[in-house]
Amino acid sequence: MIKKILFVMILTIFFSANVFAADIIVDNQKIDAETIIVDGRALVPVRGVFEKLNFDVNWNDKEKNAVLTKGKTAISIKSVENTFTVNGKSITPDIPQKIVNRRFYLPLRAIVETLPEYNILWNSIEKTVYINSTDIKTTVDTQKKENTNNSESEKKEIEKEPEIMGYRAEMPVVEKNENLKLTIMANDVTDRVKILSGFTSKEIETKNFTEKGGKRVFETEVQMTESGEQELMIYAGNKNGYVKKAHKTVPFIVKKEKMLEEDVKLKIESLEKEVFALVNKERAKEGLSELEWSDELARAAKGHSIDMAENHYFSHTSLDGREFDERIENEGMSMGFGGENIAAGSKTAKDVMEQWMNSPGHRANILQPEFEKIGVGLAFSKDSKYGYYWTQCFAD
């Protein structure tokens, strides 16, 4: 018979059900910035990322606006508006800038896409944004200067920019380290295409094409070196360079890896045991006895995490109406005093423990002197709202 039950929940997302944390990699270097994703778009603090991109960042706290400058580029962003300007040109992003917990967050993709020296890609499985330097540049002005003496018809042809007309992915699902075959259609002034991968930061360039129906058709292959979902960016160019605005994105190419399920299982078990160790580390700081691992509590915790991930909910109450104590008793364990913590959204043991320890209710469970046993369960589903679902079960 349960004498007393303590249970609390926490989401690592604080102001919207569609918001979660993400990492940023700039030219293979991870950036320490509190990035959040809102409806598939990254928002970043006004400093951090843009200073890493060599911008001077000036923040006017009174007027709540930021000015980012780099060379001849000046970006002005006001917190009270849904647009920003680049060299005086107004741009409306999919997700506007926001003030969150008194910090000013900027729409990363919308801003970076205005910068010809960078490309930006999103890995939805790893919740990571990749920003890579590139040599892409605009070609039209250069062509005009070099051909001022051409005829009017030649000038019109010169002013035409390379452009990607479309693409076809022959194998949208491939095994890890297999090749994705791409057929790319471009206009008749494009004589080369370049493909960029966010996972590897590698560039693949091809100049071989065939003429078909007034278009140029390029065929190439991209080796998929990582499992998960990714974006590939395709750019059109000619001898003068690549055109920033001529790109197309191949989104969410899913790559299956053999033994992926087994790898995920091992990773999850490792994270669960890491949380177990971190709990006892926190208890030791307070002079409390270590908790013992309980397979029964772990099965109850794991089952509830899987249920939440697969059925898209977040609650201490199962969809069939069972509470925490009933789930534990169903695993063959009886106790007098127990508790439960749940969380969603955190990708690492360290992150979820920090969230729990910063919450009075969760902290109380972790540091409860009467508890003697613990079980931890983690589940992951890329199709769920939060991705990662955690459960801790405690008992005396």
mmCIF file of C-alpha atoms in Angstrom:
data_model
loop_
_atom_site.group_PDB
_atom_site.id
_atom_site.type_symbol
_atom_site.label_atom_id
_atom_site.label_comp_id
_atom_site.label_asym_id
_atom_site.label_seq_id
_atom_site.Cartn_x
_atom_site.Cartn_y
_atom_site.Cartn_z
ATOM 1 C CA MET A 1 0.000 0.000 0.000
ATOM 2 C CA ILE A 2 1.381 3.416 -0.969
ATOM 3 C CA LYS A 3 1.471 5.772 2.006
ATOM 4 C CA LYS A 4 2.558 8.854 0.119
ATOM 5 C CA ILE A 5 3.324 9.744 -3.481
ATOM 6 C CA LEU A 6 5.450 12.641 -4.654
ATOM 7 C CA PHE A 7 5.417 13.431 -8.339
ATOM 8 C CA VAL A 8 6.306 16.457 -10.395
ATOM 9 C CA MET A 9 6.921 17.146 -14.047
ATOM 10 C CA ILE A 10 9.058 19.504 -16.031
ATOM 11 C CA LEU A 11 9.386 20.512 -19.663
ATOM 12 C CA THR A 12 12.606 21.983 -20.878
ATOM 13 C CA ILE A 13 10.505 24.186 -23.130
ATOM 14 C CA PHE A 14 9.219 27.235 -21.330
ATOM 15 C CA PHE A 15 6.943 29.395 -23.464
ATOM 16 C CA SER A 16 5.600 27.324 -26.361
ATOM 17 C CA ALA A 17 4.822 23.676 -26.976
ATOM 18 C CA ASN A 18 6.794 23.934 -30.227
ATOM 19 C CA VAL A 19 10.010 25.297 -28.720
ATOM 20 C CA PHE A 20 13.101 23.274 -27.848
ATOM 21 C CA ALA A 21 16.834 23.763 -27.437
ATOM 22 C CA ALA A 22 19.311 23.269 -30.251
ATOM 23 C CA ASP A 23 23.062 23.319 -30.857
ATOM 24 C CA ILE A 24 24.918 25.490 -33.385
ATOM 25 C CA ILE A 25 28.057 24.447 -35.268
ATOM 26 C CA VAL A 26 29.958 27.173 -37.160
ATOM 27 C CA ASP A 27 32.678 25.789 -39.442
ATOM 28 C CA ASN A 28 32.942 22.620 -37.329
ATOM 29 C CA GLN A 29 33.137 24.549 -34.038
ATOM 30 C CA LYS A 30 30.304 24.371 -31.514
ATOM 31 C CA ILE A 31 29.037 27.761 -30.346
ATOM 32 C CA ASP A 32 28.062 28.357 -26.739
ATOM 33 C CA ALA A 33 24.704 30.046 -27.306
ATOM 34 C CA GLU A 34 21.302 29.384 -25.768
ATOM 35 C CA THR A 35 19.635 28.582 -29.076
ATOM 36 C CA ILE A 36 15.933 27.750 -29.278
ATOM 37 C CA ILE A 37 13.855 26.366 -32.142
ATOM 38 C CA VAL A 38 10.374 27.813 -32.713
ATOM 39 C CA ASP A 39 8.242 26.036 -35.326
ATOM 40 C CA GLY A 40 11.316 24.750 -37.163
ATOM 41 C CA ARG A 41 13.260 28.034 -37.112
ATOM 42 C CA ALA A 42 16.294 28.810 -34.932
ATOM 43 C CA LEU A 43 16.325 31.892 -32.734
ATOM 44 C CA VAL A 44 19.627 32.914 -31.154
ATOM 45 C CA PRO A 45 20.719 35.594 -28.657
ATOM 46 C CA VAL A 46 21.802 38.872 -30.226
ATOM 47 C CA ARG A 47 25.412 38.148 -29.315
ATOM 48 C CA GLY A 48 27.280 34.831 -29.413
ATOM 49 C CA VAL A 49 26.603 33.467 -32.880
ATOM 50 C CA PHE A 50 26.838 36.755 -34.760
ATOM 51 C CA GLU A 51 30.004 37.774 -32.974
ATOM 52 C CA LYS A 52 31.417 34.390 -34.050
ATOM 53 C CA LEU A 53 30.453 35.340 -37.611
ATOM 54 C CA ASN A 54 32.664 38.425 -37.133
ATOM 55 C CA PHE A 55 29.857 40.950 -36.743
ATOM 56 C CA ASP A 56 30.117 43.956 -34.448
ATOM 57 C CA VAL A 57 26.984 43.829 -32.297
ATOM 58 C CA ASN A 58 25.541 47.010 -30.825
ATOM 59 C CA TRP A 59 22.497 46.738 -28.553
ATOM 60 C CA ASN A 60 20.402 49.760 -27.555
ATOM 61 C CA ASP A 61 18.649 48.725 -24.363
ATOM 62 C CA LYS A 62 16.496 51.843 -24.229
ATOM 63 C CA GLU A 63 15.062 51.433 -27.737
ATOM 64 C CA LYS A 64 15.326 47.588 -27.678
ATOM 65 C CA ASN A 65 17.024 47.300 -31.031
ATOM 66 C CA ALA A 66 20.255 45.773 -32.320
ATOM 67 C CA VAL A 67 22.583 46.782 -35.148
ATOM 68 C CA LEU A 68 24.945 44.160 -36.605
ATOM 69 C CA THR A 69 27.764 45.474 -38.790
ATOM 70 C CA LYS A 70 30.439 43.686 -40.806
ATOM 71 C CA GLY A 71 32.279 45.389 -43.641
ATOM 72 C CA LYS A 72 29.669 46.924 -45.921
ATOM 73 C CA THR A 73 26.820 44.923 -44.365
ATOM 74 C CA ALA A 74 24.564 46.578 -41.787
ATOM 75 C CA ILE A 75 21.642 44.688 -40.257
ATOM 76 C CA SER A 76 19.124 46.562 -38.107
ATOM 77 C CA ILE A 77 16.655 44.642 -35.938
ATOM 78 C CA LYS A 78 14.006 46.088 -33.631
ATOM 79 C CA SER A 79 12.317 43.932 -31.014
ATOM 80 C CA VAL A 80 8.935 45.607 -31.513
ATOM 81 C CA GLU A 81 8.794 44.895 -35.257
ATOM 82 C CA ASN A 82 8.294 41.703 -37.273
ATOM 83 C CA THR A 83 10.852 42.708 -39.920
ATOM 84 C CA PHE A 84 14.550 43.538 -40.050
ATOM 85 C CA THR A 85 16.620 45.448 -42.589
ATOM 86 C CA VAL A 86 19.832 44.523 -44.412
ATOM 87 C CA ASN A 87 21.520 47.609 -45.877
ATOM 88 C CA GLY A 88 18.161 49.353 -45.765
ATOM 89 C CA LYS A 89 16.207 46.531 -47.449
ATOM 90 C CA SER A 90 13.306 45.257 -45.340
ATOM 91 C CA ILE A 91 12.995 41.468 -44.834
ATOM 92 C CA THR A 92 10.142 39.596 -43.155
ATOM 93 C CA PRO A 93 11.313 36.312 -41.555
ATOM 94 C CA ASP A 94 9.091 33.250 -41.015
ATOM 95 C CA ILE A 95 9.587 33.664 -37.265
ATOM 96 C CA PRO A 96 10.157 37.224 -36.022
ATOM 97 C CA GLN A 97 12.645 38.267 -33.388
ATOM 98 C CA LYS A 98 11.501 37.734 -29.785
ATOM 99 C CA ILE A 99 12.404 38.771 -26.267
ATOM 100 C CA VAL A 100 12.510 35.624 -24.124
ATOM 101 C CA ASN A 101 13.302 35.774 -20.415
ATOM 102 C CA ARG A 102 14.572 39.337 -20.985
ATOM 103 C CA ARG A 103 16.956 38.229 -23.727
ATOM 104 C CA PHE A 104 16.686 39.351 -27.364
ATOM 105 C CA TYR A 105 16.586 36.397 -29.797
ATOM 106 C CA LEU A 106 17.101 36.800 -33.545
ATOM 107 C CA PRO A 107 15.892 34.638 -36.492
ATOM 108 C CA LEU A 108 19.106 32.879 -37.473
ATOM 109 C CA ARG A 109 18.242 31.351 -40.862
ATOM 110 C CA ALA A 110 16.579 34.490 -42.237
ATOM 111 C CA ILE A 111 19.640 36.583 -41.400
ATOM 112 C CA VAL A 112 22.318 34.102 -42.498
ATOM 113 C CA GLU A 113 20.579 33.540 -45.852
ATOM 114 C CA THR A 114 21.225 37.214 -46.659
ATOM 115 C CA LEU A 115 24.985 36.673 -46.225
ATOM 116 C CA PRO A 116 26.679 35.281 -49.361
ATOM 117 C CA GLU A 117 29.716 34.074 -47.403
ATOM 118 C CA TYR A 118 27.721 31.492 -45.391
ATOM 119 C CA ASN A 119 25.194 28.714 -45.867
ATOM 120 C CA ILE A 120 22.954 27.285 -43.157
ATOM 121 C CA LEU A 121 21.617 23.724 -42.759
ATOM 122 C CA TRP A 122 19.394 22.030 -40.169
ATOM 123 C CA ASN A 123 19.730 18.500 -38.729
ATOM 124 C CA SER A 124 16.370 17.770 -37.115
ATOM 125 C CA ILE A 125 17.429 14.467 -35.507
ATOM 126 C CA GLU A 126 20.380 15.903 -33.615
ATOM 127 C CA LYS A 127 18.619 19.278 -33.138
ATOM 128 C CA THR A 128 21.677 21.009 -34.583
ATOM 129 C CA VAL A 129 22.128 24.018 -36.882
ATOM 130 C CA TYR A 130 25.203 23.964 -39.144
ATOM 131 C CA ILE A 131 26.660 27.209 -40.527
ATOM 132 C CA ASN A 132 29.469 26.792 -43.054
ATOM 133 C CA SER A 133 31.678 29.323 -44.818
ATOM 134 C CA THR A 134 31.385 29.254 -48.584
ATOM 135 C CA ASP A 135 32.906 30.998 -51.584
ATOM 136 C CA ILE A 136 29.484 31.700 -53.113
ATOM 137 C CA LYS A 137 29.175 35.157 -54.650
ATOM 138 C CA THR A 138 26.860 37.112 -56.919
ATOM 139 C CA THR A 139 27.940 37.015 -60.548
ATOM 140 C CA VAL A 140 25.837 39.584 -62.401
ATOM 141 C CA ASP A 141 27.698 42.801 -61.487
ATOM 142 C CA THR A 142 31.075 41.232 -62.371
ATOM 143 C CA GLN A 143 29.758 40.023 -65.708
ATOM 144 C CA LYS A 144 28.383 43.437 -66.616
ATOM 145 C CA LYS A 145 31.696 45.185 -65.905
ATOM 146 C CA GLU A 146 33.663 42.682 -67.975
ATOM 147 C CA ASN A 147 31.345 42.844 -70.982
ATOM 148 C CA THR A 148 30.421 46.524 -71.438
ATOM 149 C CA ASN A 149 31.226 46.413 -75.161
ATOM 150 C CA ASN A 150 28.971 43.472 -76.047
ATOM 151 C CA SER A 151 25.852 43.811 -78.212
ATOM 152 C CA GLU A 152 22.458 44.407 -76.625
ATOM 153 C CA SER A 153 21.396 40.767 -77.154
ATOM 154 C CA GLU A 154 24.664 39.542 -75.650
ATOM 155 C CA LYS A 155 24.238 41.867 -72.668
ATOM 156 C CA LYS A 156 20.751 40.502 -71.986
ATOM 157 C CA GLU A 157 22.146 36.969 -72.020
ATOM 158 C CA ILE A 158 25.026 38.011 -69.763
ATOM 159 C CA GLU A 159 22.648 39.557 -67.220
ATOM 160 C CA LYS A 160 20.837 36.250 -66.891
ATOM 161 C CA GLU A 161 21.934 34.508 -63.692
ATOM 162 C CA PRO A 162 22.511 30.794 -63.120
ATOM 163 C CA GLU A 163 19.428 29.220 -61.577
ATOM 164 C CA ILE A 164 18.370 25.838 -60.214
ATOM 165 C CA MET A 165 15.070 24.856 -61.846
ATOM 166 C CA GLY A 166 14.480 21.666 -59.843
ATOM 167 C CA TYR A 167 15.919 18.367 -58.650
ATOM 168 C CA ARG A 168 15.023 14.710 -58.212
ATOM 169 C CA ALA A 169 16.366 12.431 -55.480
ATOM 170 C CA GLU A 170 16.456 8.935 -56.989
ATOM 171 C CA MET A 171 16.803 7.205 -53.604
ATOM 172 C CA PRO A 172 15.181 9.331 -50.863
ATOM 173 C CA VAL A 173 15.993 6.637 -48.287
ATOM 174 C CA VAL A 174 19.474 5.115 -48.251
ATOM 175 C CA GLU A 175 21.692 3.163 -45.892
ATOM 176 C CA LYS A 176 24.541 4.888 -44.091
ATOM 177 C CA ASN A 177 27.578 5.304 -46.390
ATOM 178 C CA GLU A 178 25.489 4.602 -49.488
ATOM 179 C CA ASN A 179 25.137 7.205 -52.224
ATOM 180 C CA LEU A 180 22.099 9.382 -52.822
ATOM 181 C CA LYS A 181 21.673 9.888 -56.571
ATOM 182 C CA LEU A 182 20.623 13.413 -57.545
ATOM 183 C CA THR A 183 19.406 14.731 -60.872
ATOM 184 C CA ILE A 184 19.526 18.537 -60.951
ATOM 185 C CA MET A 185 17.883 20.759 -63.561
ATOM 186 C CA ALA A 186 19.306 24.256 -64.168
ATOM 187 C CA ASN A 187 18.876 27.057 -66.705
ATOM 188 C CA ASP A 188 20.966 27.410 -69.859
ATOM 189 C CA VAL A 189 23.586 29.769 -68.375
ATOM 190 C CA THR A 190 24.470 27.387 -65.553
ATOM 191 C CA ASP A 191 27.603 25.379 -66.325
ATOM 192 C CA ARG A 192 28.263 23.890 -62.870
ATOM 193 C CA VAL A 193 26.425 22.996 -59.668
ATOM 194 C CA LYS A 194 27.673 22.627 -56.122
ATOM 195 C CA ILE A 195 26.122 20.538 -53.335
ATOM 196 C CA LEU A 196 26.788 21.314 -49.677
ATOM 197 C CA SER A 197 26.138 18.944 -46.773
ATOM 198 C CA GLY A 198 25.585 20.212 -43.241
ATOM 199 C CA PHE A 199 26.838 16.976 -41.662
ATOM 200 C CA THR A 200 30.251 16.931 -43.311
ATOM 201 C CA SER A 201 30.782 20.541 -44.447
ATOM 202 C CA LYS A 202 32.034 18.977 -47.713
ATOM 203 C CA GLU A 203 31.366 20.437 -51.136
ATOM 204 C CA ILE A 204 30.611 18.353 -54.217
ATOM 205 C CA GLU A 205 30.953 20.127 -57.561
ATOM 206 C CA THR A 206 30.080 18.840 -60.996
ATOM 207 C CA LYS A 207 30.425 20.502 -64.399
ATOM 208 C CA ASN A 208 29.093 17.608 -66.471
ATOM 209 C CA PHE A 209 25.649 18.222 -67.918
ATOM 210 C CA THR A 210 23.397 17.351 -70.826
ATOM 211 C CA GLU A 211 21.021 19.667 -72.680
ATOM 212 C CA LYS A 212 17.341 18.777 -72.458
ATOM 213 C CA GLY A 213 14.355 20.943 -73.356
ATOM 214 C CA GLY A 214 16.227 24.209 -72.961
ATOM 215 C CA LYS A 215 17.559 23.149 -69.551
ATOM 216 C CA ARG A 216 20.844 21.693 -68.426
ATOM 217 C CA VAL A 217 20.695 18.419 -66.522
ATOM 218 C CA PHE A 218 23.416 17.511 -64.024
ATOM 219 C CA GLU A 219 23.686 14.081 -62.434
ATOM 220 C CA THR A 220 25.776 13.356 -59.357
ATOM 221 C CA GLU A 221 25.896 11.295 -56.165
ATOM 222 C CA VAL A 222 26.246 12.300 -52.515
ATOM 223 C CA GLN A 223 27.572 9.840 -49.951
ATOM 224 C CA MET A 224 25.395 9.860 -46.826
ATOM 225 C CA THR A 225 27.883 9.603 -43.975
ATOM 226 C CA GLU A 226 25.565 10.170 -41.001
ATOM 227 C CA SER A 227 22.290 8.607 -39.929
ATOM 228 C CA GLY A 228 19.218 10.714 -39.367
ATOM 229 C CA GLU A 229 17.632 13.553 -41.299
ATOM 230 C CA GLN A 230 19.573 16.264 -43.054
ATOM 231 C CA GLU A 231 19.439 19.020 -45.609
ATOM 232 C CA LEU A 232 21.495 19.310 -48.772
ATOM 233 C CA MET A 233 21.927 22.723 -50.395
ATOM 234 C CA ILE A 234 22.287 22.890 -54.183
ATOM 235 C CA TYR A 235 23.798 25.996 -55.821
ATOM 236 C CA ALA A 236 23.974 27.066 -59.479
ATOM 237 C CA GLY A 237 27.035 28.779 -60.912
ATOM 238 C CA ASN A 238 29.250 29.551 -63.844
ATOM 239 C CA LYS A 239 32.896 30.509 -64.386
ATOM 240 C CA ASN A 240 32.396 33.697 -62.342
ATOM 241 C CA GLY A 241 31.228 31.904 -59.213
ATOM 242 C CA TYR A 242 28.084 30.672 -57.502
ATOM 243 C CA VAL A 243 24.909 32.661 -56.987
ATOM 244 C CA LYS A 244 23.685 32.837 -53.398
ATOM 245 C CA LYS A 245 20.013 33.199 -54.244
ATOM 246 C CA ALA A 246 20.078 30.398 -56.830
ATOM 247 C CA HIS A 247 20.105 27.608 -54.271
ATOM 248 C CA LYS A 248 17.596 24.841 -53.725
ATOM 249 C CA THR A 249 17.276 22.725 -50.599
ATOM 250 C CA VAL A 250 16.778 18.954 -50.499
ATOM 251 C CA PRO A 251 15.108 18.697 -47.076
ATOM 252 C CA PHE A 252 14.933 15.816 -44.659
ATOM 253 C CA ILE A 253 16.723 13.116 -46.575
ATOM 254 C CA VAL A 254 16.279 10.155 -44.209
ATOM 255 C CA LYS A 255 19.223 7.791 -44.073
ATOM 256 C CA LYS A 256 18.799 4.429 -42.444
ATOM 257 C CA GLU A 257 21.781 2.841 -40.785
ATOM 258 C CA LYS A 258 22.083 -0.877 -40.211
ATOM 259 C CA MET A 259 21.997 -1.734 -36.507
ATOM 260 C CA LEU A 260 20.638 1.766 -35.832
ATOM 261 C CA GLU A 261 17.996 0.473 -33.412
ATOM 262 C CA GLU A 262 20.616 -1.419 -31.434
ATOM 263 C CA ASP A 263 22.866 1.645 -31.329
ATOM 264 C CA VAL A 264 19.991 3.798 -30.073
ATOM 265 C CA LYS A 265 19.158 1.226 -27.416
ATOM 266 C CA LEU A 266 22.744 1.210 -26.136
ATOM 267 C CA LYS A 267 22.874 5.008 -26.105
ATOM 268 C CA ILE A 268 19.619 5.240 -24.163
ATOM 269 C CA GLU A 269 20.781 2.691 -21.585
ATOM 270 C CA SER A 270 23.986 4.665 -21.154
ATOM 271 C CA LEU A 271 22.059 7.902 -20.573
ATOM 272 C CA GLU A 272 19.787 6.219 -18.037
ATOM 273 C CA LYS A 273 22.736 4.941 -16.014
ATOM 274 C CA GLU A 274 24.382 8.354 -16.274
ATOM 275 C CA VAL A 275 21.308 9.949 -14.673
ATOM 276 C CA PHE A 276 21.444 7.281 -11.952
ATOM 277 C CA ALA A 277 25.072 8.225 -11.218
ATOM 278 C CA LEU A 278 24.300 11.955 -11.238
ATOM 279 C CA VAL A 279 21.442 11.457 -8.761
ATOM 280 C CA ASN A 280 23.768 9.756 -6.289
ATOM 281 C CA LYS A 281 26.371 12.447 -6.865
ATOM 282 C CA GLU A 282 23.835 15.108 -5.853
ATOM 283 C CA ARG A 283 22.772 13.096 -2.825
ATOM 284 C CA ALA A 284 26.402 12.706 -1.734
ATOM 285 C CA LYS A 285 26.795 16.484 -1.750
ATOM 286 C CA GLU A 286 24.007 16.656 0.850
ATOM 287 C CA GLY A 287 25.383 13.818 2.934
ATOM 288 C CA LEU A 288 22.560 11.453 1.929
ATOM 289 C CA SER A 289 22.871 7.714 1.304
ATOM 290 C CA GLU A 290 23.154 6.420 -2.256
ATOM 291 C CA LEU A 291 20.087 5.013 -3.965
ATOM 292 C CA GLU A 292 20.100 1.448 -5.273
ATOM 293 C CA TRP A 293 19.122 0.664 -8.854
ATOM 294 C CA SER A 294 15.802 -1.192 -9.076
ATOM 295 C CA ASP A 295 14.909 -3.134 -12.212
ATOM 296 C CA GLU A 296 11.216 -2.991 -11.271
ATOM 297 C CA LEU A 297 11.293 0.809 -10.951
ATOM 298 C CA ALA A 298 13.318 1.057 -14.155
ATOM 299 C CA ARG A 299 10.737 -0.995 -16.090
ATOM 300 C CA ALA A 300 7.937 1.211 -14.765
ATOM 301 C CA ALA A 301 9.894 4.350 -15.676
ATOM 302 C CA LYS A 302 10.857 3.050 -19.125
ATOM 303 C CA GLY A 303 7.326 1.932 -19.908
ATOM 304 C CA HIS A 304 5.895 5.327 -19.055
ATOM 305 C CA SER A 305 8.525 7.198 -21.105
ATOM 306 C CA ILE A 306 7.857 4.977 -24.129
ATOM 307 C CA ASP A 307 4.112 5.430 -23.714
ATOM 308 C CA MET A 308 4.442 9.232 -23.655
ATOM 309 C CA ALA A 309 6.789 9.298 -26.663
ATOM 310 C CA GLU A 310 4.735 6.938 -28.818
ATOM 311 C CA ASN A 311 1.333 8.394 -27.920
ATOM 312 C CA HIS A 312 2.310 12.068 -27.957
ATOM 313 C CA TYR A 313 1.427 13.216 -24.442
ATOM 314 C CA PHE A 314 3.220 14.439 -21.335
ATOM 315 C CA SER A 315 1.612 13.618 -18.001
ATOM 316 C CA HIS A 316 1.983 11.545 -14.838
ATOM 317 C CA THR A 317 -1.354 9.938 -15.712
ATOM 318 C CA SER A 318 -1.227 7.298 -18.453
ATOM 319 C CA LEU A 319 -3.805 7.443 -21.233
ATOM 320 C CA ASP A 320 -5.467 4.390 -19.672
ATOM 321 C CA GLY A 321 -5.885 6.310 -16.402
ATOM 322 C CA ARG A 322 -3.096 4.613 -14.404
ATOM 323 C CA GLU A 323 -1.051 6.666 -11.981
ATOM 324 C CA PHE A 324 2.587 6.260 -11.038
ATOM 325 C CA ASP A 325 1.974 3.857 -8.122
ATOM 326 C CA GLU A 326 -0.171 1.540 -10.245
ATOM 327 C CA ARG A 327 2.504 1.307 -12.937
ATOM 328 C CA ILE A 328 5.078 0.286 -10.324
ATOM 329 C CA GLU A 329 2.775 -2.264 -8.716
ATOM 330 C CA ASN A 330 2.132 -3.745 -12.165
ATOM 331 C CA GLU A 331 5.872 -4.497 -12.308
ATOM 332 C CA GLY A 332 5.539 -6.619 -9.147
ATOM 333 C CA MET A 333 6.843 -4.142 -6.586
ATOM 334 C CA SER A 334 5.065 -2.994 -3.443
ATOM 335 C CA MET A 335 6.256 -0.010 -1.435
ATOM 336 C CA GLY A 336 5.203 2.381 1.268
ATOM 337 C CA PHE A 337 6.585 5.663 -0.023
ATOM 338 C CA GLY A 338 7.391 6.646 -3.587
ATOM 339 C CA GLY A 339 7.861 9.466 -6.028
ATOM 340 C CA GLU A 340 8.148 10.243 -9.716
ATOM 341 C CA ASN A 341 9.863 12.896 -11.843
ATOM 342 C CA ILE A 342 9.220 13.310 -15.557
ATOM 343 C CA ALA A 343 10.783 15.618 -18.131
ATOM 344 C CA ALA A 344 10.723 16.125 -21.891
ATOM 345 C CA GLY A 345 12.990 17.800 -24.394
ATOM 346 C CA SER A 346 16.440 17.391 -22.812
ATOM 347 C CA LYS A 347 18.928 15.476 -24.972
ATOM 348 C CA THR A 348 21.557 14.663 -22.333
ATOM 349 C CA ALA A 349 21.693 13.340 -18.776
ATOM 350 C CA LYS A 350 23.448 16.499 -17.656
ATOM 351 C CA ASP A 351 20.765 18.750 -19.138
ATOM 352 C CA VAL A 352 17.831 16.877 -17.643
ATOM 353 C CA MET A 353 19.488 16.715 -14.220
ATOM 354 C CA GLU A 354 20.152 20.453 -14.302
ATOM 355 C CA GLN A 355 16.486 21.056 -15.059
ATOM 356 C CA TRP A 356 15.343 18.781 -12.268
ATOM 357 C CA MET A 357 17.801 20.178 -9.712
ATOM 358 C CA ASN A 358 16.693 23.740 -10.532
ATOM 359 C CA SER A 359 13.071 22.826 -9.842
ATOM 360 C CA PRO A 360 12.122 22.644 -6.123
ATOM 361 C CA GLY A 361 9.691 19.735 -6.550
ATOM 362 C CA HIS A 362 12.053 17.585 -8.593
ATOM 363 C CA ARG A 363 14.986 18.425 -6.363
ATOM 364 C CA ALA A 364 12.968 17.344 -3.321
ATOM 365 C CA ASN A 365 12.391 13.903 -4.849
ATOM 366 C CA ILE A 366 16.038 13.465 -5.814
ATOM 367 C CA LEU A 367 17.197 14.478 -2.317
ATOM 368 C CA GLN A 368 14.410 12.742 -0.372
ATOM 369 C CA PRO A 369 16.110 11.044 2.633
ATOM 370 C CA GLU A 370 13.465 8.302 2.885
ATOM 371 C CA PHE A 371 14.007 7.011 -0.647
ATOM 372 C CA GLU A 372 16.290 3.996 -1.033
ATOM 373 C CA LYS A 373 15.729 2.849 -4.634
ATOM 374 C CA ILE A 374 15.515 4.402 -8.074
ATOM 375 C CA GLY A 375 14.787 3.431 -11.671
ATOM 376 C CA VAL A 376 15.309 5.651 -14.730
ATOM 377 C CA GLY A 377 13.666 5.302 -18.133
ATOM 378 C CA LEU A 378 14.333 7.282 -21.319
ATOM 379 C CA ALA A 379 12.511 7.045 -24.643
ATOM 380 C CA PHE A 380 13.138 8.817 -27.932
ATOM 381 C CA SER A 381 10.840 9.333 -30.906
ATOM 382 C CA LYS A 382 11.698 11.672 -33.761
ATOM 383 C CA ASP A 383 8.001 11.885 -34.610
ATOM 384 C CA SER A 384 6.979 13.073 -31.133
ATOM 385 C CA LYS A 385 6.565 16.678 -30.012
ATOM 386 C CA TYR A 386 9.561 16.804 -27.675
ATOM 387 C CA GLY A 387 11.765 13.961 -28.938
ATOM 388 C CA TYR A 388 13.200 12.844 -25.574
ATOM 389 C CA TYR A 389 10.992 11.676 -22.667
ATOM 390 C CA TRP A 390 12.467 10.969 -19.219
ATOM 391 C CA THR A 391 11.003 9.306 -16.135
ATOM 392 C CA GLN A 392 12.519 8.728 -12.680
ATOM 393 C CA CYS A 393 10.779 6.432 -10.192
ATOM 394 C CA PHE A 394 11.719 6.414 -6.504
ATOM 395 C CA ALA A 395 10.766 4.117 -3.619
ATOM 396 C CA ASP A 396 11.669 3.452 -0.016
#
